[in-house]
Amino acid sequence: MSAVFNVEEIFAKNVFTLGKMKERLPKNVYQEVVKVMNEGGELSKAAANVVAKEMKDWAVENGATHYTHWFQPLTGITAEKHDAFVAHPDEEGRMLTEFSGKELIKGEPDASSFPSGGLRATFEARGYTAWDITSPAFLKESGCGMTLCIPTAFCSYTGEALDKKTPLLRSMQALSEQALRIVRLFGDKEATKVTASVGAEQEYFLVDKDLYMQRTDLMFAGRTLFGAPAPKGQEMEDHYFGVIRERVGAYMKDLNEELWKLGVTAKTQHNEVAPAQHELAPIYETANIAVDHNQLVMEAMKRVAIRHGMRCLLHEKPYAGVNGSGKHDNWSITTDSGVNLLDPGDTPNANIQFLLVLACIMKAVDTHADLLRQSASDVGNDHRLGANEAPPAIISIFLGEQLEDVVNQLIETGEATSVKEGGRLRTGVKTLPDFKKDATDRNRTSPFAFTGNKFEFRMVGSADSIASPNTTLNAIVAEAFCEAADRLEKADDLELAIHDLIKEYMSEHQRIIFNGNGYAPEWVEEAERRGLPNIKSMIEAASTLTTDKAVKLFEKFRIFTKVELESREEIIYETYAKTINIEALAMIDMAGKQIIPAVVKYSKNLADTVIAVKEAGADASMQQDLLKRVSTRLAAMQAALTRLKQAEEEASAITDAREQAFFYKNTVKSAMEELRTPADELEMIVDKEIWPIPTYGELMYEI
Ligand code: ADP
Ligand code: MG
């Protein structure tokens, strides 16, 4: 048991918060920091030096020995290279720690091995990191001791983004500028900034460490590549919101403590649908901080699991046949004067603003459904999206019954004269009600659902960074706001123009609204009739990044250049090929070194038994039949193993990244499935004592 702790005392203990800066910095420097945080720009050299010194002193007082520019390369996780605070000792051999403004603001990790999709030839491989002043520095406790982590963007020397943070920050800027134009139309003169807020609900699995260590697939691929279903899966629905087991509870307690110290507002925890599956949700915050914090959540989940003799699986589909893990990305946009643009508000004026924003979002999501789907793709998520699991790969918007009814009225008559409330219809209403999410009609199958005052983007994978989904959301909505503002700012009769625009956008993009069951096969057909894209895999989605439509969007708001988009597409193919290659190799290893030898042994035992039983003069037909069933599957496995090895060889000979990725998807993956099927059947037949790897039952229930 760890010591009793008080949330108020430990919260943000390891963060160099604004409060700490206010205490430690001279007033003028502090004001400069706040100004740059809010308005952008750069700190003066003098101010940067003062901030760096205070930050270092605070870090050292708290036990830090090193600092790092913490960044988010295109691997989807974070990267750090530690530098000690040590400097040259003085003449008497005394160490005076050092950290300058220059070191704070800019770093040059020789990080040439990160994916760049051809953006950096190795001779100019160095990228540089630049401090993101809007995300606070923090201390990370690990095996290395205490390290001061400075959130940074990572760019090439020629200025191209090599990370996930840079485009996100650019998209937030674009959204802010365009959203301000919208609120100005409605008479808001005070707001100076509009911020995207994000709350990411993180799902994960826990597994016992000793069992995990016996599974090559979990260790190398993060998911099981073999495994017959356990006698009990999730059909009883007894795990969802069930009592949290002791060991898991102790883990959650430790995890919360760790996250609170890092300033992460871990709020909700519960058991999820599948056995051994859980969820943690923080309170929402500014998008780029939420993105950083989600990375910290994922890291802490893994680290704390190790301390508790477990491993945390963030993979989207660790086990076939039970629910996978995702990450609901809750997103809203708020002015610095405190108005949430996704809140219907209390007055007719606020209502109209809300409906205009809604119309713009309908337009954005419909126009760029392909990009949004792409933003939520990673290798593991292919097992969820479009694979008969939640949510479907088709993007649609869920509005709920009341709001959909309002939209329908607007489309039909241009007016909304009634609202449905709990079944009753109130006619002639002047203001819209709060569209509070109502437990009975919340549609869990929708990939993009309106839930009262935010949208919940439910497609994101559990292991993925939430940077891309939010960059895309911000960008597409900024574009729709921009087009609306371009028109409305020129209107003679603003009220009429807004009215027409809402009606027009909603009519044109009504096809994106779908309130039905997103898992039903009929929806796939219906969506096709509506012309909505249904992109089934990560690599099929990759080319949506470089369509003319996408390039125009991202270049217009300076979020990505065409070259940056092309490089990202390239990286997707590379990542996919590498990941499937690892999975295939892990399978080859397990099949050849563990499963086949065990089954050979088992069939020898069986054969011996057959002979012995026969010699004893009894009927051995049952044993013989069993032997036959085992032998057939063993032969099938051996043949599939040979085919998989062959496919692997062919794959490695392909030089074009896109072609290679598709070969992995179409040929290697199906060879993997062919190998898995007889193996899983054998698992159901072969003596438990002989089966060489822990079963699904053990992995999911022995926690
Ligand atoms: P669920 O029922 O799906 O768990 P919750 O209402 O509990 O949904 O909220 C889930 C997440 O949404 C939390 O992280 C919460 O902080 C976040 N959230 C709530 N309001 C907003 C908002 N206005 N903008 C962004 N995220 C929000
Ligand atoms: Mg949710």
XYZ file of C-alpha atoms and ligand atoms in Angstrom:
731
model
C 0.000 0.000 0.000
C 1.391 3.367 -0.887
C 1.086 6.232 1.535
C -2.179 8.098 1.898
C -2.260 11.050 -0.427
C -4.304 14.113 -0.925
C -5.300 14.967 -4.488
C -5.209 18.691 -3.863
C -1.669 18.427 -2.569
C -0.205 16.198 -5.223
C -2.043 17.545 -8.253
C 0.442 18.960 -10.772
C 3.234 18.536 -8.244
C 5.523 17.562 -11.113
C 4.403 20.292 -13.494
C 5.991 23.697 -13.998
C 2.577 25.311 -13.963
C 1.633 28.881 -14.661
C 1.203 29.237 -10.896
C 4.784 28.193 -10.259
C 6.011 30.543 -12.955
C 4.052 33.371 -11.408
C 5.708 32.695 -8.067
C 9.224 32.357 -9.390
C 9.509 34.705 -12.348
C 9.911 38.467 -12.226
C 6.588 40.066 -13.079
C 7.582 41.383 -16.500
C 8.986 38.028 -17.582
C 5.897 36.244 -16.353
C 3.723 38.656 -18.328
C 5.773 38.050 -21.430
C 5.299 34.295 -21.020
C 1.540 34.672 -20.665
C 1.410 36.937 -23.698
C 3.311 34.485 -25.890
C 1.164 31.638 -24.603
C -2.019 33.420 -25.535
C -1.028 35.305 -28.608
C 1.845 33.333 -30.091
C 5.219 34.727 -31.104
C 8.535 34.141 -29.408
C 10.015 34.944 -26.036
C 12.828 37.462 -26.053
C 16.252 35.995 -25.445
C 16.492 37.683 -22.075
C 13.140 36.342 -20.910
C 13.922 32.859 -22.189
C 17.119 32.830 -20.131
C 15.242 33.770 -16.972
C 12.536 31.166 -17.575
C 15.144 28.512 -18.303
C 17.019 29.225 -15.098
C 13.903 29.136 -12.946
C 12.617 26.023 -14.660
C 15.944 24.299 -14.112
C 16.181 25.390 -10.474
C 12.671 24.103 -9.825
C 13.470 20.838 -11.574
C 16.745 20.351 -9.684
C 15.068 21.187 -6.355
C 12.686 18.359 -7.164
C 15.433 15.898 -7.925
C 15.861 16.247 -11.687
C 19.281 15.471 -13.106
C 18.444 15.654 -16.807
C 16.242 17.504 -19.220
C 14.782 16.460 -22.514
C 12.955 18.008 -25.411
C 9.957 15.725 -25.414
C 8.484 15.341 -28.899
C 6.044 13.302 -30.944
C 7.599 11.912 -34.106
C 5.525 10.123 -36.694
C 5.856 6.822 -34.885
C 2.737 7.834 -32.968
C 4.479 7.720 -29.604
C 6.828 10.140 -27.900
C 10.559 10.480 -28.080
C 13.145 11.858 -25.721
C 16.888 12.204 -25.583
C 18.206 13.122 -22.168
C 20.883 15.673 -21.417
C 22.249 16.101 -17.919
C 22.254 19.561 -16.401
C 26.002 19.206 -15.845
C 28.445 21.735 -17.237
C 32.217 22.079 -17.101
C 33.302 21.943 -13.453
C 34.980 25.148 -12.325
C 38.666 25.343 -11.492
C 38.089 23.947 -8.057
C 36.136 21.025 -9.467
C 32.715 22.314 -8.414
C 29.679 21.505 -10.506
C 27.350 24.365 -11.318
C 24.341 23.125 -13.226
C 23.410 25.021 -16.341
C 20.433 25.439 -18.603
C 20.137 28.381 -20.953
C 17.215 29.982 -22.722
C 18.635 28.694 -25.958
C 18.609 25.132 -24.664
C 15.049 25.574 -23.495
C 13.746 26.944 -26.752
C 15.556 24.925 -29.327
C 17.110 21.486 -29.365
C 18.963 19.493 -31.952
C 18.538 15.824 -31.298
C 20.404 13.862 -33.916
C 17.126 12.124 -34.505
C 17.760 10.962 -38.027
C 16.207 7.533 -37.623
C 12.623 8.651 -37.220
C 10.287 8.202 -40.154
C 10.289 11.234 -42.404
C 8.792 9.780 -45.570
C 11.632 11.088 -47.649
C 11.502 14.610 -46.224
C 15.035 14.380 -44.997
C 17.862 12.969 -46.975
C 20.326 11.615 -44.427
C 22.985 14.184 -45.234
C 20.656 16.839 -43.870
C 19.031 14.452 -41.478
C 19.076 16.622 -38.428
C 15.766 17.877 -37.256
C 15.286 20.415 -34.525
C 12.868 20.650 -31.657
C 11.169 23.877 -30.613
C 9.490 24.527 -27.268
C 5.684 24.551 -27.307
C 5.173 27.167 -24.657
C 1.437 26.408 -24.503
C 2.028 22.968 -23.012
C 3.676 23.032 -19.593
C 7.018 21.411 -18.825
C 6.890 18.525 -16.367
C 9.042 16.103 -14.428
C 8.920 12.478 -15.343
C 9.823 9.850 -12.788
C 11.280 6.710 -14.275
C 14.137 4.274 -13.940
C 16.351 7.155 -15.079
C 15.332 9.187 -12.050
C 13.693 12.567 -12.534
C 13.809 14.150 -15.958
C 12.567 17.594 -16.893
C 10.438 17.143 -20.018
C 9.886 20.125 -22.274
C 7.064 19.585 -24.773
C 8.373 20.460 -28.202
C 7.551 20.464 -31.877
C 9.913 18.597 -34.198
C 10.762 20.055 -37.609
C 13.321 19.671 -40.334
C 15.813 22.409 -41.004
C 13.850 23.482 -44.021
C 10.796 23.907 -41.811
C 8.754 20.816 -42.653
C 6.897 19.249 -39.790
C 8.317 15.889 -38.798
C 5.916 15.332 -35.944
C 2.297 15.310 -34.862
C 2.333 18.428 -32.742
C 3.300 20.995 -35.366
C 0.299 20.413 -37.653
C -1.989 20.231 -34.634
C -0.865 23.643 -33.444
C -1.254 25.023 -36.950
C -4.789 23.606 -37.157
C -5.744 25.125 -33.821
C -4.593 28.484 -35.077
C -6.637 28.116 -38.263
C -9.739 27.065 -36.373
C -9.394 29.954 -33.977
C -9.076 32.532 -36.750
C -12.056 31.225 -38.713
C -14.287 30.635 -35.706
C -13.666 34.197 -34.583
C -15.078 35.409 -37.884
C -18.250 33.439 -37.135
C -18.743 34.789 -33.614
C -18.059 38.318 -34.835
C -21.054 37.970 -37.157
C -23.154 37.383 -34.087
C -21.873 40.473 -32.360
C -19.175 38.989 -30.141
C -16.516 41.674 -30.004
C -14.711 40.439 -26.917
C -13.451 37.026 -27.912
C -9.859 37.065 -29.114
C -9.345 33.353 -29.500
C -11.315 30.173 -29.994
C -9.900 26.966 -28.587
C -10.581 23.358 -29.402
C -11.075 21.302 -26.249
C -10.548 17.585 -26.132
C -11.248 14.808 -23.645
C -9.978 11.368 -24.662
C -11.439 8.271 -23.036
C -8.687 5.671 -23.064
C -9.422 1.947 -23.140
C -6.830 -0.712 -22.290
C -6.332 -4.325 -21.307
C -4.263 -5.701 -18.461
C -2.550 -9.061 -18.508
C -0.408 -10.914 -15.990
C 3.279 -10.434 -16.691
C 4.280 -14.108 -16.414
C 1.618 -15.148 -18.892
C 2.526 -12.270 -21.183
C 6.169 -13.324 -21.189
C 5.165 -16.726 -22.479
C 3.489 -15.199 -25.522
C 5.871 -14.153 -28.286
C 2.935 -12.535 -30.080
C 1.987 -10.267 -27.175
C 5.607 -9.329 -26.607
C 6.385 -8.419 -30.196
C 3.066 -7.561 -31.767
C 1.049 -6.396 -28.774
C -1.782 -8.719 -29.744
C -2.436 -12.428 -29.836
C -1.807 -13.987 -33.232
C -3.089 -17.383 -32.180
C -5.749 -18.291 -29.647
C -8.998 -20.188 -29.467
C -11.897 -18.475 -27.717
C -12.220 -18.948 -23.960
C -15.262 -20.878 -22.699
C -16.543 -17.569 -21.423
C -16.150 -14.348 -23.332
C -18.064 -11.131 -22.825
C -21.531 -12.556 -23.520
C -22.658 -12.312 -19.911
C -21.866 -8.588 -19.900
C -20.802 -9.012 -16.310
C -17.509 -7.220 -16.674
C -18.804 -3.887 -17.977
C -18.937 -1.490 -15.008
C -18.417 -4.546 -12.775
C -16.651 -4.528 -9.424
C -12.998 -3.718 -9.988
C -10.702 -6.540 -8.921
C -8.224 -5.951 -6.081
C -5.136 -6.133 -8.210
C -6.601 -3.918 -10.893
C -7.839 -1.493 -8.261
C -4.355 -1.171 -6.797
C -3.076 -0.517 -10.293
C -5.663 2.179 -10.960
C -4.884 3.858 -7.660
C -1.208 4.046 -8.503
C -1.910 5.158 -12.044
C -4.166 7.981 -10.866
C -1.564 9.172 -8.412
C 1.083 9.218 -11.076
C -1.160 11.067 -13.526
C -2.362 13.625 -11.017
C 1.235 14.500 -10.213
C 1.707 15.113 -13.909
C -1.279 17.422 -13.947
C -3.481 14.968 -15.829
C -7.045 15.174 -14.549
C -7.715 11.432 -14.449
C -11.378 11.416 -13.534
C -13.305 8.292 -14.413
C -12.260 4.654 -14.241
C -14.262 1.539 -14.858
C -14.256 -1.948 -16.229
C -15.049 -2.146 -19.924
C -17.006 -4.679 -21.939
C -14.366 -7.377 -22.429
C -12.842 -9.309 -19.544
C -9.649 -7.586 -18.318
C -10.543 -4.450 -20.279
C -10.725 -1.084 -18.543
C -11.088 2.613 -19.252
C -9.716 5.860 -17.930
C -11.117 9.259 -18.857
C -9.632 12.631 -17.941
C -11.446 15.946 -17.795
C -11.230 17.728 -21.136
C -8.691 20.463 -21.813
C -7.092 22.445 -24.646
C -6.508 20.154 -27.612
C -2.710 20.207 -27.695
C -2.420 19.664 -23.958
C -4.978 16.869 -24.200
C -2.847 15.285 -26.904
C 0.293 15.541 -24.761
C -1.562 14.245 -21.751
C -2.996 11.310 -23.616
C 0.568 10.334 -24.470
C 1.440 10.570 -20.789
C -1.613 8.476 -19.914
C -0.544 5.740 -22.325
C 3.037 5.799 -21.066
C 1.981 5.755 -17.417
C -0.441 2.907 -18.049
C 2.402 0.783 -19.341
C 4.893 1.821 -16.692
C 2.598 1.319 -13.722
C 1.487 -2.085 -15.027
C 5.090 -3.271 -14.877
C 5.298 -2.224 -11.221
C 2.223 -4.331 -10.512
C 3.485 -7.483 -12.195
C 1.260 -6.934 -15.187
C 1.484 -5.592 -18.714
C -0.845 -3.037 -20.227
C -2.032 -3.790 -23.755
C -3.004 -0.698 -25.701
C -3.464 -2.572 -28.965
C -6.845 -2.098 -30.625
C -7.468 -5.826 -30.812
C -5.430 -7.919 -28.385
C -7.850 -10.852 -28.540
C -9.969 -12.101 -31.428
C -13.626 -12.536 -30.637
C -13.904 -10.057 -27.784
C -14.260 -6.294 -27.926
C -11.303 -4.277 -29.050
C -10.134 -0.982 -27.555
C -10.691 2.496 -28.838
C -10.416 6.022 -27.696
C -13.426 8.316 -27.773
C -12.204 11.739 -28.750
C -14.612 14.292 -27.255
C -14.232 17.601 -29.042
C -15.750 21.053 -28.645
C -14.826 24.649 -29.462
C -14.962 27.494 -26.975
C -14.233 31.219 -27.165
C -11.963 32.825 -24.602
C -15.050 34.732 -23.505
C -16.404 31.365 -22.384
C -18.946 30.454 -25.051
C -19.006 26.843 -26.195
C -19.988 27.026 -29.856
C -21.467 23.556 -29.624
C -23.820 24.546 -26.858
C -27.279 25.473 -28.163
C -27.356 28.398 -25.698
C -30.346 30.091 -24.099
C -31.296 32.851 -26.490
C -32.558 32.819 -30.088
C -29.359 34.579 -31.173
C -27.225 31.893 -29.531
C -29.447 29.231 -31.033
C -28.917 30.525 -34.537
C -25.185 30.686 -33.997
C -25.295 27.089 -32.797
C -27.301 25.987 -35.840
C -24.887 27.746 -38.157
C -21.952 26.026 -36.461
C -23.784 22.722 -36.722
C -24.476 23.307 -40.420
C -20.785 24.030 -40.960
C -19.773 20.860 -39.130
C -22.214 18.804 -41.200
C -20.665 20.267 -44.302
C -17.107 19.698 -43.049
C -17.678 16.098 -42.033
C -19.549 15.223 -45.204
C -17.030 16.907 -47.483
C -14.056 15.330 -45.739
C -15.453 12.061 -44.411
C -12.555 10.296 -46.083
C -9.956 12.416 -44.283
C -11.628 12.018 -40.949
C -11.691 8.282 -41.372
C -8.026 8.382 -42.385
C -7.136 10.358 -39.284
C -8.374 7.513 -37.092
C -6.549 4.752 -38.857
C -3.616 2.792 -37.589
C -2.585 -0.789 -38.132
C -4.393 -2.153 -35.094
C -7.560 -0.201 -35.821
C -8.049 -2.138 -39.049
C -9.328 -4.932 -36.804
C -12.108 -2.671 -35.546
C -13.126 -0.278 -38.301
C -14.880 -2.098 -41.052
C -14.354 -5.473 -39.439
C -17.830 -5.861 -37.973
C -16.871 -4.078 -34.861
C -17.499 -0.740 -33.267
C -17.584 1.686 -34.879
C -18.057 1.100 -38.604
C -15.556 2.519 -41.085
C -18.266 4.697 -42.610
C -18.375 8.212 -41.246
C -21.798 9.528 -40.307
C -23.121 11.991 -37.745
C -25.539 11.135 -34.980
C -27.587 14.072 -33.731
C -30.188 12.457 -31.532
C -33.899 12.523 -32.126
C -34.634 16.078 -31.004
C -31.880 17.788 -32.894
C -32.396 15.736 -36.007
C -36.007 16.807 -35.949
C -34.963 20.455 -35.765
C -32.584 19.933 -38.701
C -35.360 18.298 -40.716
C -37.695 21.217 -40.076
C -35.023 23.684 -41.114
C -34.436 21.795 -44.326
C -38.132 21.561 -45.129
C -39.396 24.989 -44.158
C -36.389 27.049 -43.185
C -37.845 27.411 -39.685
C -37.834 25.263 -36.588
C -41.129 25.930 -34.922
C -41.320 23.015 -32.551
C -39.138 20.804 -30.455
C -39.615 17.269 -29.306
C -39.162 16.893 -25.617
C -39.425 13.474 -24.075
C -41.898 12.481 -26.757
C -44.084 15.600 -26.462
C -43.987 18.208 -29.140
C -43.804 21.828 -28.073
C -44.834 24.076 -30.891
C -44.028 27.685 -31.504
C -40.921 27.624 -29.323
C -38.559 30.557 -29.480
C -35.459 28.905 -28.131
C -33.968 25.485 -28.477
C -33.779 23.217 -25.467
C -30.515 21.860 -24.124
C -29.944 18.792 -26.196
C -28.726 16.889 -23.190
C -27.589 13.453 -24.052
C -30.296 11.112 -23.058
C -29.220 7.673 -21.930
C -32.012 5.977 -23.803
C -31.249 7.310 -27.212
C -27.499 7.627 -27.117
C -26.292 5.822 -30.128
C -23.145 3.928 -29.219
C -22.694 2.698 -32.775
C -22.189 6.108 -34.332
C -18.633 7.118 -35.188
C -19.366 10.820 -34.718
C -22.061 11.642 -32.212
C -23.378 14.909 -30.866
C -23.633 14.555 -27.096
C -25.179 17.744 -25.777
C -22.360 20.260 -26.101
C -19.595 18.367 -27.885
C -18.995 15.842 -30.594
C -17.657 12.466 -29.703
C -15.420 10.990 -32.395
C -15.405 7.309 -31.560
C -13.271 5.882 -34.324
C -9.853 6.572 -32.886
C -7.740 3.549 -31.971
C -6.625 2.931 -28.409
C -2.917 2.836 -29.244
C -2.948 5.804 -31.590
C -2.045 9.405 -30.926
C -5.105 11.668 -30.903
C -3.140 14.378 -32.679
C -4.204 13.495 -36.231
C -7.934 13.174 -35.531
C -7.965 16.558 -33.857
C -5.779 18.184 -36.500
C -8.207 16.949 -39.139
C -11.299 17.982 -37.225
C -9.925 21.450 -36.615
C -8.888 21.814 -40.247
C -12.108 20.709 -41.884
C -14.250 22.801 -39.568
C -11.984 25.818 -40.094
C -12.538 25.457 -43.824
C -16.321 25.312 -43.479
C -16.275 28.344 -41.149
C -14.092 30.206 -43.605
C -16.397 29.567 -46.532
C -19.437 30.541 -44.489
C -17.768 33.717 -43.218
C -16.593 34.666 -46.728
C -20.207 34.706 -47.798
C -21.855 36.108 -44.711
C -19.429 38.979 -44.200
C -20.484 40.302 -47.604
C -24.219 39.871 -47.061
C -26.520 42.884 -47.202
C -29.137 41.258 -45.041
C -27.125 39.204 -42.586
C -30.065 37.564 -40.892
C -31.500 36.342 -44.148
C -28.113 35.213 -45.420
C -27.469 33.160 -42.288
C -30.892 31.629 -42.553
C -30.319 30.662 -46.190
C -26.882 29.327 -45.515
C -28.043 27.078 -42.695
C -30.803 25.707 -44.881
C -28.481 25.223 -47.812
C -25.679 23.490 -45.901
C -28.060 21.255 -44.009
C -29.909 20.244 -47.170
C -26.760 19.592 -49.131
C -25.162 17.542 -46.421
C -28.128 15.835 -44.866
C -26.875 12.495 -46.148
C -24.170 12.490 -43.454
C -26.804 12.296 -40.686
C -27.577 8.780 -39.578
C -29.311 7.927 -36.346
C -29.752 4.191 -36.895
C -27.653 1.190 -36.009
C -24.196 1.713 -37.450
C -23.316 -1.971 -37.095
C -26.185 -3.245 -39.195
C -25.300 -4.627 -42.632
C -28.180 -2.592 -44.099
C -26.323 0.575 -43.173
C -23.431 -0.407 -45.410
C -25.814 -0.608 -48.354
C -27.674 2.521 -47.381
C -24.428 4.445 -47.013
C -23.376 3.307 -50.443
C -26.644 4.561 -51.889
C -25.971 7.882 -50.185
C -22.519 7.980 -51.721
C -20.700 7.981 -48.387
C -17.198 6.549 -48.481
C -16.568 3.180 -46.857
C -12.801 2.870 -46.648
C -11.962 -0.472 -45.186
C -8.327 -0.259 -44.216
C -5.533 2.027 -43.139
C -3.608 1.729 -46.369
C -6.670 2.296 -48.525
C -7.292 5.445 -46.499
C -3.725 6.714 -46.915
C -4.214 8.240 -50.350
C -7.017 10.483 -49.062
C -4.208 12.661 -47.692
C -2.987 13.655 -51.111
C -6.178 14.181 -53.092
C -6.544 17.651 -54.607
C -9.294 18.318 -52.100
C -7.049 17.474 -49.152
C -4.035 19.370 -50.451
C -6.197 22.426 -51.059
C -7.621 22.249 -47.547
C -4.350 21.770 -45.710
C -2.354 24.212 -47.795
C -5.005 26.896 -47.502
C -4.607 26.936 -43.730
C -0.869 26.217 -43.795
C -1.339 23.019 -41.814
C 0.500 20.753 -44.223
C 2.274 21.393 -47.474
C 1.763 18.976 -50.321
C 5.233 17.607 -49.678
C 4.436 17.001 -46.025
C 1.243 15.193 -46.967
C 3.061 13.030 -49.483
C 5.651 12.123 -46.898
C 2.950 11.172 -44.430
C 1.239 8.953 -46.950
C 4.559 7.243 -47.593
C 5.116 6.690 -43.868
C 1.722 5.028 -43.551
C 2.703 2.426 -46.136
C 6.058 1.866 -44.462
C 4.554 1.556 -40.996
C 1.938 -0.859 -42.198
C 4.440 -3.105 -43.954
C 6.790 -3.113 -40.988
C 4.046 -3.938 -38.508
C 2.574 -6.805 -40.491
C 6.078 -8.088 -41.105
C 6.707 -8.264 -37.359
C 3.400 -10.031 -36.833
C 4.170 -12.551 -39.564
C 7.617 -13.253 -38.155
C 6.194 -13.716 -34.661
C 3.685 -16.203 -36.056
C 6.340 -18.102 -37.966
C 8.381 -18.303 -34.798
C 5.515 -19.502 -32.626
C 4.177 -21.966 -35.168
C 7.552 -23.461 -35.980
C 9.146 -23.500 -32.554
C 6.239 -23.936 -30.191
C 2.931 -25.043 -31.627
C 3.992 -27.547 -34.294
C 6.532 -29.298 -32.028
C 3.921 -29.549 -29.255
C 1.337 -30.982 -31.622
C 3.893 -33.443 -33.023
C 4.539 -34.614 -29.500
C 0.852 -34.900 -28.808
C 0.229 -36.915 -31.957
C 3.065 -39.250 -31.026
C 1.428 -39.833 -27.655
C -1.843 -40.500 -29.441
C -0.231 -42.907 -31.881
C 1.408 -44.768 -29.010
C -1.948 -44.939 -27.292
C -3.629 -46.316 -30.404
C -1.049 -49.084 -30.626
C -1.246 -49.873 -26.930
C -5.033 -49.959 -26.907
C -5.103 -52.178 -29.964
C -2.520 -54.521 -28.470
C -4.625 -54.791 -25.393
C -7.385 -55.985 -27.670
C -9.707 -53.023 -27.197
C -11.362 -50.705 -29.690
C -9.051 -47.791 -30.549
C -11.295 -46.108 -33.093
C -11.902 -43.033 -30.958
C -8.169 -42.505 -30.436
C -7.546 -43.161 -34.091
C -10.154 -40.643 -35.106
C -8.624 -38.052 -32.811
C -5.213 -38.771 -34.258
C -6.590 -38.278 -37.727
C -8.134 -34.957 -36.826
C -4.878 -33.791 -35.274
C -2.788 -34.987 -38.214
C -4.949 -33.251 -40.816
C -4.669 -29.955 -39.005
C -1.004 -30.397 -38.387
C -0.469 -30.921 -42.102
C -2.582 -27.839 -42.830
C -0.508 -25.818 -40.403
C 2.743 -26.981 -41.911
C 1.531 -26.112 -45.406
C 0.286 -22.693 -44.271
C 3.578 -22.043 -42.523
C 5.462 -22.749 -45.725
C 3.145 -20.416 -47.643
C 3.555 -17.668 -45.083
C 7.337 -17.924 -45.255
C 7.136 -17.725 -48.995
C 4.854 -14.703 -48.875
C 7.265 -13.032 -46.465
C 10.107 -13.563 -48.887
C 8.128 -12.135 -51.764
C 7.084 -9.155 -49.669
C 10.616 -8.269 -48.711
C 11.624 -8.165 -52.368
C 9.136 -5.394 -53.196
C 10.728 -1.963 -53.268
C 7.750 0.347 -53.792
C 6.306 1.236 -50.375
C 2.682 1.350 -51.464
C 2.895 -1.844 -53.445
C 4.612 -3.572 -50.585
C 1.979 -2.457 -48.063
C -0.811 -3.794 -50.265
C 1.047 -7.055 -50.696
C 1.245 -7.404 -46.923
C -2.445 -6.713 -46.642
C -3.657 -8.931 -49.450
C -1.197 -11.788 -49.407
C 0.750 -11.935 -46.142
C -2.270 -11.263 -43.951
C -4.338 -13.967 -45.576
C -1.447 -16.392 -45.233
C -1.380 -15.486 -41.548
C -5.077 -16.243 -41.221
C -4.607 -19.579 -42.944
C -1.960 -20.467 -40.422
C -4.056 -19.379 -37.504
C -7.198 -21.357 -38.310
C -5.792 -24.906 -37.968
C -3.698 -23.816 -34.978
C -6.730 -22.522 -33.101
C -8.610 -25.716 -33.939
C -5.714 -27.739 -32.599
C -5.754 -25.750 -29.393
C -9.291 -26.991 -28.788
C -8.217 -30.610 -29.315
C -4.740 -30.902 -27.849
C -4.127 -31.824 -24.216
C -3.897 -28.663 -22.103
C -0.714 -29.936 -20.461
C 1.008 -30.050 -23.817
C -0.286 -26.786 -25.335
C 2.788 -24.562 -25.235
C 1.284 -21.093 -24.716
C -1.194 -19.601 -22.224
C -4.781 -19.705 -23.435
C -7.279 -16.874 -23.867
C -8.984 -18.033 -20.683
C -5.768 -17.653 -18.700
C -4.773 -14.368 -20.305
C -8.103 -12.695 -19.700
C -9.161 -14.195 -16.400
C -5.942 -14.643 -14.449
C -5.492 -11.088 -13.306
P -19.102 9.011 -21.759
O -20.467 8.719 -21.288
O -18.895 8.662 -23.190
O -18.054 8.416 -20.853
P -18.736 11.668 -20.574
O -19.814 12.656 -20.515
O -18.372 10.965 -19.308
O -18.995 10.615 -21.740
O -17.468 12.441 -21.081
C -16.423 11.799 -21.631
C -15.303 12.771 -21.903
O -15.783 13.930 -22.558
C -14.577 13.256 -20.660
O -13.208 13.196 -20.933
C -15.064 14.675 -20.551
O -14.154 15.513 -19.874
C -15.184 15.061 -21.996
N -15.980 16.276 -22.220
C -17.051 16.715 -21.535
N -17.443 17.916 -21.999
C -16.604 18.247 -23.013
C -16.475 19.360 -23.891
N -17.291 20.398 -23.834
N -15.486 19.313 -24.805
C -14.641 18.290 -24.882
N -14.721 17.240 -24.098
C -15.674 17.190 -23.167
Mg -17.655 8.068 -24.719
